[in-house]
Amino acid sequence: MKVLATRRYPGPAWEELEDVEIVSLGSLDAPRPEVDALVVANEAPPLELLPGLRVIANFGVGYDRIDLVACAGRGVVVTNTPGVLDAATADLALALLLAARRRVVEGDRLVRAGAWTGSWADGGLVEELTGSTLGIVGLGRIGRAVARRARGFDLRILYTRRSRAESDLGEYRELDVLLAETDLVTIHVPLTPDTEGLLDASRLGLLRDGACLVNTARGEIVDEQALVAELVSGRISAGLDVFAHEPHVPPELVALPNVVLTPHLGSATRQAREAMTRLVVDNLLAVARGEPPPTPVHA
């Protein structure tokens, strides 16, 4: 199998691909008929340049930029890396909640600028996490990991998801009701045609004054301009790890004190990234042997 990768991936498992011959590392800018397998990270693969493609191994859980229907029509297997980054992403969601709610980054800037002269009470007091209500939009693997962590803060947990199945991790609510009842909201749904723009201007308007919104899923799930308007107004705060047009960040957000911005760090731990590489390699080697891959994605 001849493998083309858009970059080198971390961990010892990557070295095993030498046995199947990595063609090159880099971008696709010309036809590559010799390529059997492609490794991408949240990128749209140009299928027209890869006539011999057999498998796309996506380094990540989200595969919204891969045309699954087109791949199925050509017999191209698509895989992803679920499960192994749940803890890392849940940790970051809680970190963003704490940082935004407790104004950690704003305080850091104040100290570094030499502007701290004593008590910061004049800057406005904030609400504690303890005793607040957390709304989890999407109670999948990552959402459940967030809920388990949130219990340590004595948070009341509400959730919404496609199926209304009961969970001992919290209380089910329809999305609009959840947004209106919660102090903190964290998003953990995949980007699909149904979830794109899910939190539009009207739904953002349902958030309580002083609410905090965290997004570690996909930027396109939230109407970004409507969110910017809410943040500029100062009515809510936010912790954002994802954006609609990455790596572009709306310039209005950069100077705002009520938003914490991180550069898509959800899975950026050594343990998660090495485990993701392990899954990518296992998927590729399985296809090379003519076996079903461990974590296929179906249209």
PDB file of C-alpha atoms in Angstrom:
ATOM      1  CA  MET A   1       0.000   0.000   0.000  1.00  0.00           C
ATOM      2  CA  LYS A   2       1.252   3.461  -0.907  1.00  0.00           C
ATOM      3  CA  VAL A   3       0.242   6.045   1.670  1.00  0.00           C
ATOM      4  CA  LEU A   4       0.119   9.808   1.299  1.00  0.00           C
ATOM      5  CA  ALA A   5      -0.056  11.849   4.520  1.00  0.00           C
ATOM      6  CA  THR A   6      -0.634  15.567   4.795  1.00  0.00           C
ATOM      7  CA  ARG A   7       1.746  15.729   7.765  1.00  0.00           C
ATOM      8  CA  ARG A   8       3.689  13.531  10.165  1.00  0.00           C
ATOM      9  CA  TYR A   9       1.695  12.281  13.142  1.00  0.00           C
ATOM     10  CA  PRO A  10       2.967  11.750  16.712  1.00  0.00           C
ATOM     11  CA  GLY A  11       3.791   8.472  18.391  1.00  0.00           C
ATOM     12  CA  PRO A  12       5.740   5.279  17.720  1.00  0.00           C
ATOM     13  CA  ALA A  13       2.895   3.716  15.715  1.00  0.00           C
ATOM     14  CA  TRP A  14       3.655   6.086  12.827  1.00  0.00           C
ATOM     15  CA  GLU A  15       6.945   4.311  12.192  1.00  0.00           C
ATOM     16  CA  GLU A  16       5.066   1.146  11.301  1.00  0.00           C
ATOM     17  CA  LEU A  17       3.855   2.820   8.115  1.00  0.00           C
ATOM     18  CA  GLU A  18       7.379   2.558   6.736  1.00  0.00           C
ATOM     19  CA  ASP A  19       6.528  -1.079   5.998  1.00  0.00           C
ATOM     20  CA  VAL A  20       3.754  -0.002   3.624  1.00  0.00           C
ATOM     21  CA  GLU A  21       5.788   2.839   2.093  1.00  0.00           C
ATOM     22  CA  ILE A  22       4.701   6.395   2.816  1.00  0.00           C
ATOM     23  CA  VAL A  23       4.812   8.115  -0.558  1.00  0.00           C
ATOM     24  CA  SER A  24       5.243  11.624   0.793  1.00  0.00           C
ATOM     25  CA  LEU A  25       4.283  14.159   3.373  1.00  0.00           C
ATOM     26  CA  GLY A  26       2.625  17.334   2.154  1.00  0.00           C
ATOM     27  CA  SER A  27      -0.336  18.828   0.383  1.00  0.00           C
ATOM     28  CA  LEU A  28      -2.156  17.445  -2.630  1.00  0.00           C
ATOM     29  CA  ASP A  29      -1.678  19.733  -5.600  1.00  0.00           C
ATOM     30  CA  ALA A  30      -1.401  17.282  -8.508  1.00  0.00           C
ATOM     31  CA  PRO A  31      -2.869  13.908  -9.530  1.00  0.00           C
ATOM     32  CA  ARG A  32      -1.392  10.970  -7.602  1.00  0.00           C
ATOM     33  CA  PRO A  33      -2.581   7.775  -9.317  1.00  0.00           C
ATOM     34  CA  GLU A  34      -0.102   5.651  -7.326  1.00  0.00           C
ATOM     35  CA  VAL A  35      -1.644   6.508  -3.954  1.00  0.00           C
ATOM     36  CA  ASP A  36      -3.767   3.787  -2.294  1.00  0.00           C
ATOM     37  CA  ALA A  37      -4.299   5.422   1.096  1.00  0.00           C
ATOM     38  CA  LEU A  38      -4.620   8.974   2.369  1.00  0.00           C
ATOM     39  CA  VAL A  39      -4.206  10.266   5.929  1.00  0.00           C
ATOM     40  CA  VAL A  40      -5.863  13.613   6.641  1.00  0.00           C
ATOM     41  CA  ALA A  41      -6.698  15.704   9.708  1.00  0.00           C
ATOM     42  CA  ASN A  42     -10.039  17.459   9.340  1.00  0.00           C
ATOM     43  CA  GLU A  43      -9.374  18.225   5.674  1.00  0.00           C
ATOM     44  CA  ALA A  44     -11.387  17.790   2.496  1.00  0.00           C
ATOM     45  CA  PRO A  45      -9.587  15.202   0.349  1.00  0.00           C
ATOM     46  CA  PRO A  46      -9.575  15.950  -3.404  1.00  0.00           C
ATOM     47  CA  LEU A  47     -10.862  12.615  -4.641  1.00  0.00           C
ATOM     48  CA  GLU A  48     -10.441  13.639  -8.285  1.00  0.00           C
ATOM     49  CA  LEU A  49      -6.646  13.667  -7.810  1.00  0.00           C
ATOM     50  CA  LEU A  50      -6.559  10.152  -6.348  1.00  0.00           C
ATOM     51  CA  PRO A  51      -8.056   7.709  -8.866  1.00  0.00           C
ATOM     52  CA  GLY A  52      -6.574   4.654  -7.143  1.00  0.00           C
ATOM     53  CA  LEU A  53      -7.599   5.571  -3.605  1.00  0.00           C
ATOM     54  CA  ARG A  54      -8.777   2.681  -1.408  1.00  0.00           C
ATOM     55  CA  VAL A  55      -8.923   4.192   2.081  1.00  0.00           C
ATOM     56  CA  ILE A  56      -9.014   7.575   3.832  1.00  0.00           C
ATOM     57  CA  ALA A  57      -7.842   7.477   7.444  1.00  0.00           C
ATOM     58  CA  ASN A  58      -9.039  10.599   9.243  1.00  0.00           C
ATOM     59  CA  PHE A  59      -6.887  11.702  12.175  1.00  0.00           C
ATOM     60  CA  GLY A  60      -9.760  12.848  14.384  1.00  0.00           C
ATOM     61  CA  VAL A  61     -13.340  12.031  15.255  1.00  0.00           C
ATOM     62  CA  GLY A  62     -15.086  14.623  13.076  1.00  0.00           C
ATOM     63  CA  TYR A  63     -15.293  13.655   9.402  1.00  0.00           C
ATOM     64  CA  ASP A  64     -17.638  16.400   8.192  1.00  0.00           C
ATOM     65  CA  ARG A  65     -15.210  17.550   5.495  1.00  0.00           C
ATOM     66  CA  ILE A  66     -15.095  14.129   3.852  1.00  0.00           C
ATOM     67  CA  ASP A  67     -17.768  13.366   1.231  1.00  0.00           C
ATOM     68  CA  LEU A  68     -18.908   9.972   2.495  1.00  0.00           C
ATOM     69  CA  VAL A  69     -21.417   9.473  -0.310  1.00  0.00           C
ATOM     70  CA  ALA A  70     -18.780  10.084  -2.990  1.00  0.00           C
ATOM     71  CA  CYS A  71     -16.354   7.773  -1.181  1.00  0.00           C
ATOM     72  CA  ALA A  72     -18.955   5.013  -0.922  1.00  0.00           C
ATOM     73  CA  GLY A  73     -19.719   5.369  -4.620  1.00  0.00           C
ATOM     74  CA  ARG A  74     -16.056   4.819  -5.439  1.00  0.00           C
ATOM     75  CA  GLY A  75     -15.577   2.025  -2.913  1.00  0.00           C
ATOM     76  CA  VAL A  76     -13.252   4.107  -0.739  1.00  0.00           C
ATOM     77  CA  VAL A  77     -13.202   3.074   2.924  1.00  0.00           C
ATOM     78  CA  VAL A  78     -13.265   5.959   5.425  1.00  0.00           C
ATOM     79  CA  THR A  79     -12.100   5.620   9.038  1.00  0.00           C
ATOM     80  CA  ASN A  80     -11.757   7.928  12.033  1.00  0.00           C
ATOM     81  CA  THR A  81     -10.370   7.854  15.588  1.00  0.00           C
ATOM     82  CA  PRO A  82     -13.257   7.779  18.101  1.00  0.00           C
ATOM     83  CA  GLY A  83     -13.014   7.169  21.822  1.00  0.00           C
ATOM     84  CA  VAL A  84      -9.348   7.889  22.422  1.00  0.00           C
ATOM     85  CA  LEU A  85      -9.699  11.673  22.675  1.00  0.00           C
ATOM     86  CA  ASP A  86     -12.771  11.842  24.903  1.00  0.00           C
ATOM     87  CA  ALA A  87     -10.865  12.590  28.115  1.00  0.00           C
ATOM     88  CA  ALA A  88      -8.651  15.236  26.536  1.00  0.00           C
ATOM     89  CA  THR A  89     -11.577  17.119  25.012  1.00  0.00           C
ATOM     90  CA  ALA A  90     -13.673  16.869  28.178  1.00  0.00           C
ATOM     91  CA  ASP A  91     -10.750  18.226  30.206  1.00  0.00           C
ATOM     92  CA  LEU A  92     -10.454  21.211  27.886  1.00  0.00           C
ATOM     93  CA  ALA A  93     -14.195  21.906  28.032  1.00  0.00           C
ATOM     94  CA  LEU A  94     -13.999  22.105  31.820  1.00  0.00           C
ATOM     95  CA  ALA A  95     -10.843  24.220  31.604  1.00  0.00           C
ATOM     96  CA  LEU A  96     -12.593  26.701  29.313  1.00  0.00           C
ATOM     97  CA  LEU A  97     -15.624  26.818  31.607  1.00  0.00           C
ATOM     98  CA  LEU A  98     -13.417  27.592  34.585  1.00  0.00           C
ATOM     99  CA  ALA A  99     -11.235  30.069  32.727  1.00  0.00           C
ATOM    100  CA  ALA A 100     -14.148  32.006  31.283  1.00  0.00           C
ATOM    101  CA  ARG A 101     -16.353  31.872  34.380  1.00  0.00           C
ATOM    102  CA  ARG A 102     -13.580  32.823  36.814  1.00  0.00           C
ATOM    103  CA  ARG A 103     -11.941  35.360  34.435  1.00  0.00           C
ATOM    104  CA  VAL A 104      -8.597  33.539  34.647  1.00  0.00           C
ATOM    105  CA  VAL A 105      -7.192  34.835  31.360  1.00  0.00           C
ATOM    106  CA  GLU A 106      -8.370  38.366  32.021  1.00  0.00           C
ATOM    107  CA  GLY A 107      -6.672  38.274  35.418  1.00  0.00           C
ATOM    108  CA  ASP A 108      -3.473  36.905  33.889  1.00  0.00           C
ATOM    109  CA  ARG A 109      -3.365  39.799  31.428  1.00  0.00           C
ATOM    110  CA  LEU A 110      -3.917  42.293  34.240  1.00  0.00           C
ATOM    111  CA  VAL A 111      -0.983  40.942  36.244  1.00  0.00           C
ATOM    112  CA  ARG A 112       1.347  40.741  33.234  1.00  0.00           C
ATOM    113  CA  ALA A 113       0.508  44.322  32.255  1.00  0.00           C
ATOM    114  CA  GLY A 114       1.472  45.545  35.726  1.00  0.00           C
ATOM    115  CA  ALA A 115      -2.042  46.910  36.172  1.00  0.00           C
ATOM    116  CA  TRP A 116      -2.883  44.970  39.342  1.00  0.00           C
ATOM    117  CA  THR A 117      -2.800  47.395  42.247  1.00  0.00           C
ATOM    118  CA  GLY A 118      -4.689  45.468  44.900  1.00  0.00           C
ATOM    119  CA  SER A 119      -8.141  43.959  45.221  1.00  0.00           C
ATOM    120  CA  TRP A 120      -9.794  43.128  41.911  1.00  0.00           C
ATOM    121  CA  ALA A 121     -13.274  43.600  43.331  1.00  0.00           C
ATOM    122  CA  ASP A 122     -13.684  46.723  41.240  1.00  0.00           C
ATOM    123  CA  GLY A 123     -13.471  44.528  38.157  1.00  0.00           C
ATOM    124  CA  GLY A 124     -16.738  42.839  39.092  1.00  0.00           C
ATOM    125  CA  LEU A 125     -17.402  39.658  41.051  1.00  0.00           C
ATOM    126  CA  VAL A 126     -18.326  36.440  39.264  1.00  0.00           C
ATOM    127  CA  GLU A 127     -20.474  33.418  40.031  1.00  0.00           C
ATOM    128  CA  GLU A 128     -18.974  30.174  41.302  1.00  0.00           C
ATOM    129  CA  LEU A 129     -19.304  26.994  39.290  1.00  0.00           C
ATOM    130  CA  THR A 130     -20.488  25.110  42.356  1.00  0.00           C
ATOM    131  CA  GLY A 131     -24.250  25.002  42.439  1.00  0.00           C
ATOM    132  CA  SER A 132     -24.656  26.213  38.854  1.00  0.00           C
ATOM    133  CA  THR A 133     -26.638  24.412  36.165  1.00  0.00           C
ATOM    134  CA  LEU A 134     -24.667  22.944  33.258  1.00  0.00           C
ATOM    135  CA  GLY A 135     -26.347  22.183  29.946  1.00  0.00           C
ATOM    136  CA  ILE A 136     -24.636  19.576  27.752  1.00  0.00           C
ATOM    137  CA  VAL A 137     -25.633  19.747  24.094  1.00  0.00           C
ATOM    138  CA  GLY A 138     -24.933  16.197  22.929  1.00  0.00           C
ATOM    139  CA  LEU A 139     -24.538  13.417  25.490  1.00  0.00           C
ATOM    140  CA  GLY A 140     -22.241  11.184  23.459  1.00  0.00           C
ATOM    141  CA  ARG A 141     -18.860   9.897  24.613  1.00  0.00           C
ATOM    142  CA  ILE A 142     -17.341  13.343  25.151  1.00  0.00           C
ATOM    143  CA  GLY A 143     -20.541  14.782  26.612  1.00  0.00           C
ATOM    144  CA  ARG A 144     -20.694  11.938  29.131  1.00  0.00           C
ATOM    145  CA  ALA A 145     -17.046  12.484  30.051  1.00  0.00           C
ATOM    146  CA  VAL A 146     -17.844  16.158  30.715  1.00  0.00           C
ATOM    147  CA  ALA A 147     -20.858  15.191  32.851  1.00  0.00           C
ATOM    148  CA  ARG A 148     -18.746  12.866  35.003  1.00  0.00           C
ATOM    149  CA  ARG A 149     -16.200  15.625  35.589  1.00  0.00           C
ATOM    150  CA  ALA A 150     -18.916  18.182  36.287  1.00  0.00           C
ATOM    151  CA  ARG A 151     -20.187  16.118  39.196  1.00  0.00           C
ATOM    152  CA  GLY A 152     -17.026  17.058  41.075  1.00  0.00           C
ATOM    153  CA  PHE A 153     -18.177  20.686  40.992  1.00  0.00           C
ATOM    154  CA  ASP A 154     -21.637  19.838  42.350  1.00  0.00           C
ATOM    155  CA  LEU A 155     -23.250  21.067  39.163  1.00  0.00           C
ATOM    156  CA  ARG A 156     -26.845  20.331  38.273  1.00  0.00           C
ATOM    157  CA  ILE A 157     -26.638  18.710  34.839  1.00  0.00           C
ATOM    158  CA  LEU A 158     -29.148  18.969  32.007  1.00  0.00           C
ATOM    159  CA  TYR A 159     -28.570  17.401  28.604  1.00  0.00           C
ATOM    160  CA  THR A 160     -30.085  17.108  25.173  1.00  0.00           C
ATOM    161  CA  ARG A 161     -29.389  14.560  22.427  1.00  0.00           C
ATOM    162  CA  ARG A 162     -31.012  12.917  19.424  1.00  0.00           C
ATOM    163  CA  SER A 163     -32.671  10.184  21.435  1.00  0.00           C
ATOM    164  CA  ARG A 164     -34.544  10.985  24.605  1.00  0.00           C
ATOM    165  CA  ALA A 165     -33.130   7.976  26.466  1.00  0.00           C
ATOM    166  CA  GLU A 166     -32.787   8.558  30.190  1.00  0.00           C
ATOM    167  CA  SER A 167     -29.327   8.902  31.726  1.00  0.00           C
ATOM    168  CA  ASP A 168     -28.208   8.862  35.336  1.00  0.00           C
ATOM    169  CA  LEU A 169     -25.761  11.645  34.430  1.00  0.00           C
ATOM    170  CA  GLY A 170     -28.427  14.334  34.263  1.00  0.00           C
ATOM    171  CA  GLU A 171     -31.939  15.387  33.294  1.00  0.00           C
ATOM    172  CA  TYR A 172     -33.134  15.470  29.678  1.00  0.00           C
ATOM    173  CA  ARG A 173     -34.397  18.737  28.209  1.00  0.00           C
ATOM    174  CA  GLU A 174     -35.344  19.873  24.718  1.00  0.00           C
ATOM    175  CA  LEU A 175     -32.641  22.189  23.395  1.00  0.00           C
ATOM    176  CA  ASP A 176     -34.550  25.461  23.739  1.00  0.00           C
ATOM    177  CA  VAL A 177     -35.580  24.625  27.289  1.00  0.00           C
ATOM    178  CA  LEU A 178     -32.016  23.608  28.178  1.00  0.00           C
ATOM    179  CA  LEU A 179     -30.598  26.907  26.913  1.00  0.00           C
ATOM    180  CA  ALA A 180     -33.096  28.909  28.944  1.00  0.00           C
ATOM    181  CA  GLU A 181     -32.533  26.929  32.172  1.00  0.00           C
ATOM    182  CA  THR A 182     -28.745  26.734  32.322  1.00  0.00           C
ATOM    183  CA  ASP A 183     -25.936  28.963  33.562  1.00  0.00           C
ATOM    184  CA  LEU A 184     -23.269  27.091  31.592  1.00  0.00           C
ATOM    185  CA  VAL A 185     -23.593  25.425  28.182  1.00  0.00           C
ATOM    186  CA  THR A 186     -21.071  23.133  26.511  1.00  0.00           C
ATOM    187  CA  ILE A 187     -21.432  21.776  22.955  1.00  0.00           C
ATOM    188  CA  HIS A 188     -20.566  18.169  22.056  1.00  0.00           C
ATOM    189  CA  VAL A 189     -22.469  17.272  18.879  1.00  0.00           C
ATOM    190  CA  PRO A 190     -20.907  16.432  15.490  1.00  0.00           C
ATOM    191  CA  LEU A 191     -21.203  18.845  12.595  1.00  0.00           C
ATOM    192  CA  THR A 192     -23.922  17.594  10.231  1.00  0.00           C
ATOM    193  CA  PRO A 193     -26.487  19.318   8.006  1.00  0.00           C
ATOM    194  CA  ASP A 194     -28.863  19.126  10.988  1.00  0.00           C
ATOM    195  CA  THR A 195     -26.460  20.711  13.479  1.00  0.00           C
ATOM    196  CA  GLU A 196     -24.907  23.407  11.293  1.00  0.00           C
ATOM    197  CA  GLY A 197     -26.119  26.710  12.733  1.00  0.00           C
ATOM    198  CA  LEU A 198     -27.932  24.814  15.505  1.00  0.00           C
ATOM    199  CA  LEU A 199     -27.357  27.662  17.935  1.00  0.00           C
ATOM    200  CA  ASP A 200     -28.592  30.577  15.851  1.00  0.00           C
ATOM    201  CA  ALA A 201     -29.346  34.121  16.982  1.00  0.00           C
ATOM    202  CA  SER A 202     -32.742  33.222  18.401  1.00  0.00           C
ATOM    203  CA  ARG A 203     -31.371  30.317  20.426  1.00  0.00           C
ATOM    204  CA  LEU A 204     -28.394  32.326  21.675  1.00  0.00           C
ATOM    205  CA  GLY A 205     -30.948  34.864  22.807  1.00  0.00           C
ATOM    206  CA  LEU A 206     -32.453  32.222  25.098  1.00  0.00           C
ATOM    207  CA  LEU A 207     -29.303  32.118  27.210  1.00  0.00           C
ATOM    208  CA  ARG A 208     -29.573  33.748  30.604  1.00  0.00           C
ATOM    209  CA  ASP A 209     -27.753  37.020  31.233  1.00  0.00           C
ATOM    210  CA  GLY A 210     -24.318  36.066  32.550  1.00  0.00           C
ATOM    211  CA  ALA A 211     -24.394  32.590  31.004  1.00  0.00           C
ATOM    212  CA  CYS A 212     -21.190  31.015  29.709  1.00  0.00           C
ATOM    213  CA  LEU A 213     -21.021  29.080  26.415  1.00  0.00           C
ATOM    214  CA  VAL A 214     -18.199  26.649  25.635  1.00  0.00           C
ATOM    215  CA  ASN A 215     -17.600  25.107  22.220  1.00  0.00           C
ATOM    216  CA  THR A 216     -15.000  22.378  21.674  1.00  0.00           C
ATOM    217  CA  ALA A 217     -16.953  20.647  18.879  1.00  0.00           C
ATOM    218  CA  ARG A 218     -17.156  22.595  15.583  1.00  0.00           C
ATOM    219  CA  GLY A 219     -17.384  26.335  15.044  1.00  0.00           C
ATOM    220  CA  GLU A 220     -20.104  25.989  12.407  1.00  0.00           C
ATOM    221  CA  ILE A 221     -22.546  24.583  14.975  1.00  0.00           C
ATOM    222  CA  VAL A 222     -22.956  28.128  16.328  1.00  0.00           C
ATOM    223  CA  ASP A 223     -23.946  31.160  14.241  1.00  0.00           C
ATOM    224  CA  GLU A 224     -20.602  32.872  14.676  1.00  0.00           C
ATOM    225  CA  GLN A 225     -21.734  36.416  13.870  1.00  0.00           C
ATOM    226  CA  ALA A 226     -24.665  36.109  16.269  1.00  0.00           C
ATOM    227  CA  LEU A 227     -22.306  34.813  18.950  1.00  0.00           C
ATOM    228  CA  VAL A 228     -19.907  37.700  18.332  1.00  0.00           C
ATOM    229  CA  ALA A 229     -22.790  40.131  18.761  1.00  0.00           C
ATOM    230  CA  GLU A 230     -23.776  38.540  22.086  1.00  0.00           C
ATOM    231  CA  LEU A 231     -20.192  38.650  23.350  1.00  0.00           C
ATOM    232  CA  VAL A 232     -19.628  42.232  22.225  1.00  0.00           C
ATOM    233  CA  SER A 233     -22.768  43.209  24.124  1.00  0.00           C
ATOM    234  CA  GLY A 234     -21.236  41.703  27.254  1.00  0.00           C
ATOM    235  CA  ARG A 235     -24.417  39.775  28.044  1.00  0.00           C
ATOM    236  CA  ILE A 236     -22.690  36.367  28.078  1.00  0.00           C
ATOM    237  CA  SER A 237     -19.161  34.967  28.219  1.00  0.00           C
ATOM    238  CA  ALA A 238     -17.593  32.136  26.250  1.00  0.00           C
ATOM    239  CA  GLY A 239     -14.719  29.701  25.921  1.00  0.00           C
ATOM    240  CA  LEU A 240     -14.065  28.848  22.280  1.00  0.00           C
ATOM    241  CA  ASP A 241     -11.693  26.195  20.964  1.00  0.00           C
ATOM    242  CA  VAL A 242     -13.228  26.041  17.476  1.00  0.00           C
ATOM    243  CA  PHE A 243     -14.261  28.595  14.866  1.00  0.00           C
ATOM    244  CA  ALA A 244     -16.308  28.605  11.690  1.00  0.00           C
ATOM    245  CA  HIS A 245     -13.423  29.397   9.308  1.00  0.00           C
ATOM    246  CA  GLU A 246     -10.304  28.088  11.003  1.00  0.00           C
ATOM    247  CA  PRO A 247      -7.684  29.349  11.478  1.00  0.00           C
ATOM    248  CA  HIS A 248      -9.507  32.672  11.049  1.00  0.00           C
ATOM    249  CA  VAL A 249     -10.846  34.114  14.300  1.00  0.00           C
ATOM    250  CA  PRO A 250     -13.301  37.020  14.128  1.00  0.00           C
ATOM    251  CA  PRO A 251     -11.187  40.073  15.006  1.00  0.00           C
ATOM    252  CA  GLU A 252     -13.936  41.449  17.236  1.00  0.00           C
ATOM    253  CA  LEU A 253     -13.273  38.592  19.682  1.00  0.00           C
ATOM    254  CA  VAL A 254      -9.572  39.135  20.164  1.00  0.00           C
ATOM    255  CA  ALA A 255      -9.779  42.169  22.421  1.00  0.00           C
ATOM    256  CA  LEU A 256     -12.862  41.098  24.381  1.00  0.00           C
ATOM    257  CA  PRO A 257     -12.302  40.308  28.078  1.00  0.00           C
ATOM    258  CA  ASN A 258     -15.305  37.965  28.307  1.00  0.00           C
ATOM    259  CA  VAL A 259     -14.107  35.269  25.900  1.00  0.00           C
ATOM    260  CA  VAL A 260     -11.272  32.745  26.190  1.00  0.00           C
ATOM    261  CA  LEU A 261      -9.843  31.640  22.827  1.00  0.00           C
ATOM    262  CA  THR A 262      -7.768  28.515  22.166  1.00  0.00           C
ATOM    263  CA  PRO A 263      -6.482  27.159  18.813  1.00  0.00           C
ATOM    264  CA  HIS A 264      -8.440  23.881  18.455  1.00  0.00           C
ATOM    265  CA  LEU A 265      -6.646  22.139  21.325  1.00  0.00           C
ATOM    266  CA  GLY A 266      -9.365  19.587  22.132  1.00  0.00           C
ATOM    267  CA  SER A 267      -7.253  16.490  21.497  1.00  0.00           C
ATOM    268  CA  ALA A 268      -3.861  18.159  21.930  1.00  0.00           C
ATOM    269  CA  THR A 269      -2.406  15.904  24.592  1.00  0.00           C
ATOM    270  CA  ARG A 270       0.422  13.445  24.061  1.00  0.00           C
ATOM    271  CA  GLN A 271      -1.710  10.518  25.172  1.00  0.00           C
ATOM    272  CA  ALA A 272      -4.656  11.374  22.928  1.00  0.00           C
ATOM    273  CA  ARG A 273      -2.612  12.165  19.832  1.00  0.00           C
ATOM    274  CA  GLU A 274      -0.472   9.034  20.109  1.00  0.00           C
ATOM    275  CA  ALA A 275      -3.607   6.912  20.567  1.00  0.00           C
ATOM    276  CA  MET A 276      -5.164   8.602  17.521  1.00  0.00           C
ATOM    277  CA  THR A 277      -2.071   7.761  15.474  1.00  0.00           C
ATOM    278  CA  ARG A 278      -2.311   4.163  16.685  1.00  0.00           C
ATOM    279  CA  LEU A 279      -5.889   3.957  15.400  1.00  0.00           C
ATOM    280  CA  VAL A 280      -4.960   5.547  12.055  1.00  0.00           C
ATOM    281  CA  VAL A 281      -2.192   2.996  11.558  1.00  0.00           C
ATOM    282  CA  ASP A 282      -4.360   0.068  12.677  1.00  0.00           C
ATOM    283  CA  ASN A 283      -7.056   1.102  10.198  1.00  0.00           C
ATOM    284  CA  LEU A 284      -4.575   1.397   7.324  1.00  0.00           C
ATOM    285  CA  LEU A 285      -2.859  -1.903   8.073  1.00  0.00           C
ATOM    286  CA  ALA A 286      -6.207  -3.691   8.320  1.00  0.00           C
ATOM    287  CA  VAL A 287      -7.242  -2.435   4.883  1.00  0.00           C
ATOM    288  CA  ALA A 288      -3.814  -3.375   3.503  1.00  0.00           C
ATOM    289  CA  ARG A 289      -4.389  -6.948   4.753  1.00  0.00           C
ATOM    290  CA  GLY A 290      -7.864  -7.047   3.247  1.00  0.00           C
ATOM    291  CA  GLU A 291      -9.545  -6.987   6.663  1.00  0.00           C
ATOM    292  CA  PRO A 292     -12.323  -4.701   7.996  1.00  0.00           C
ATOM    293  CA  PRO A 293     -10.820  -1.633   9.693  1.00  0.00           C
ATOM    294  CA  PRO A 294     -11.397  -1.234  13.458  1.00  0.00           C
ATOM    295  CA  THR A 295     -13.199   2.125  13.240  1.00  0.00           C
ATOM    296  CA  PRO A 296     -14.945   2.591   9.896  1.00  0.00           C
ATOM    297  CA  VAL A 297     -17.255   5.510   9.074  1.00  0.00           C
ATOM    298  CA  HIS A 298     -20.364   4.802   7.015  1.00  0.00           C
ATOM    299  CA  ALA A 299     -22.345   7.173   4.833  1.00  0.00           C
TER     300      ALA A 299
END
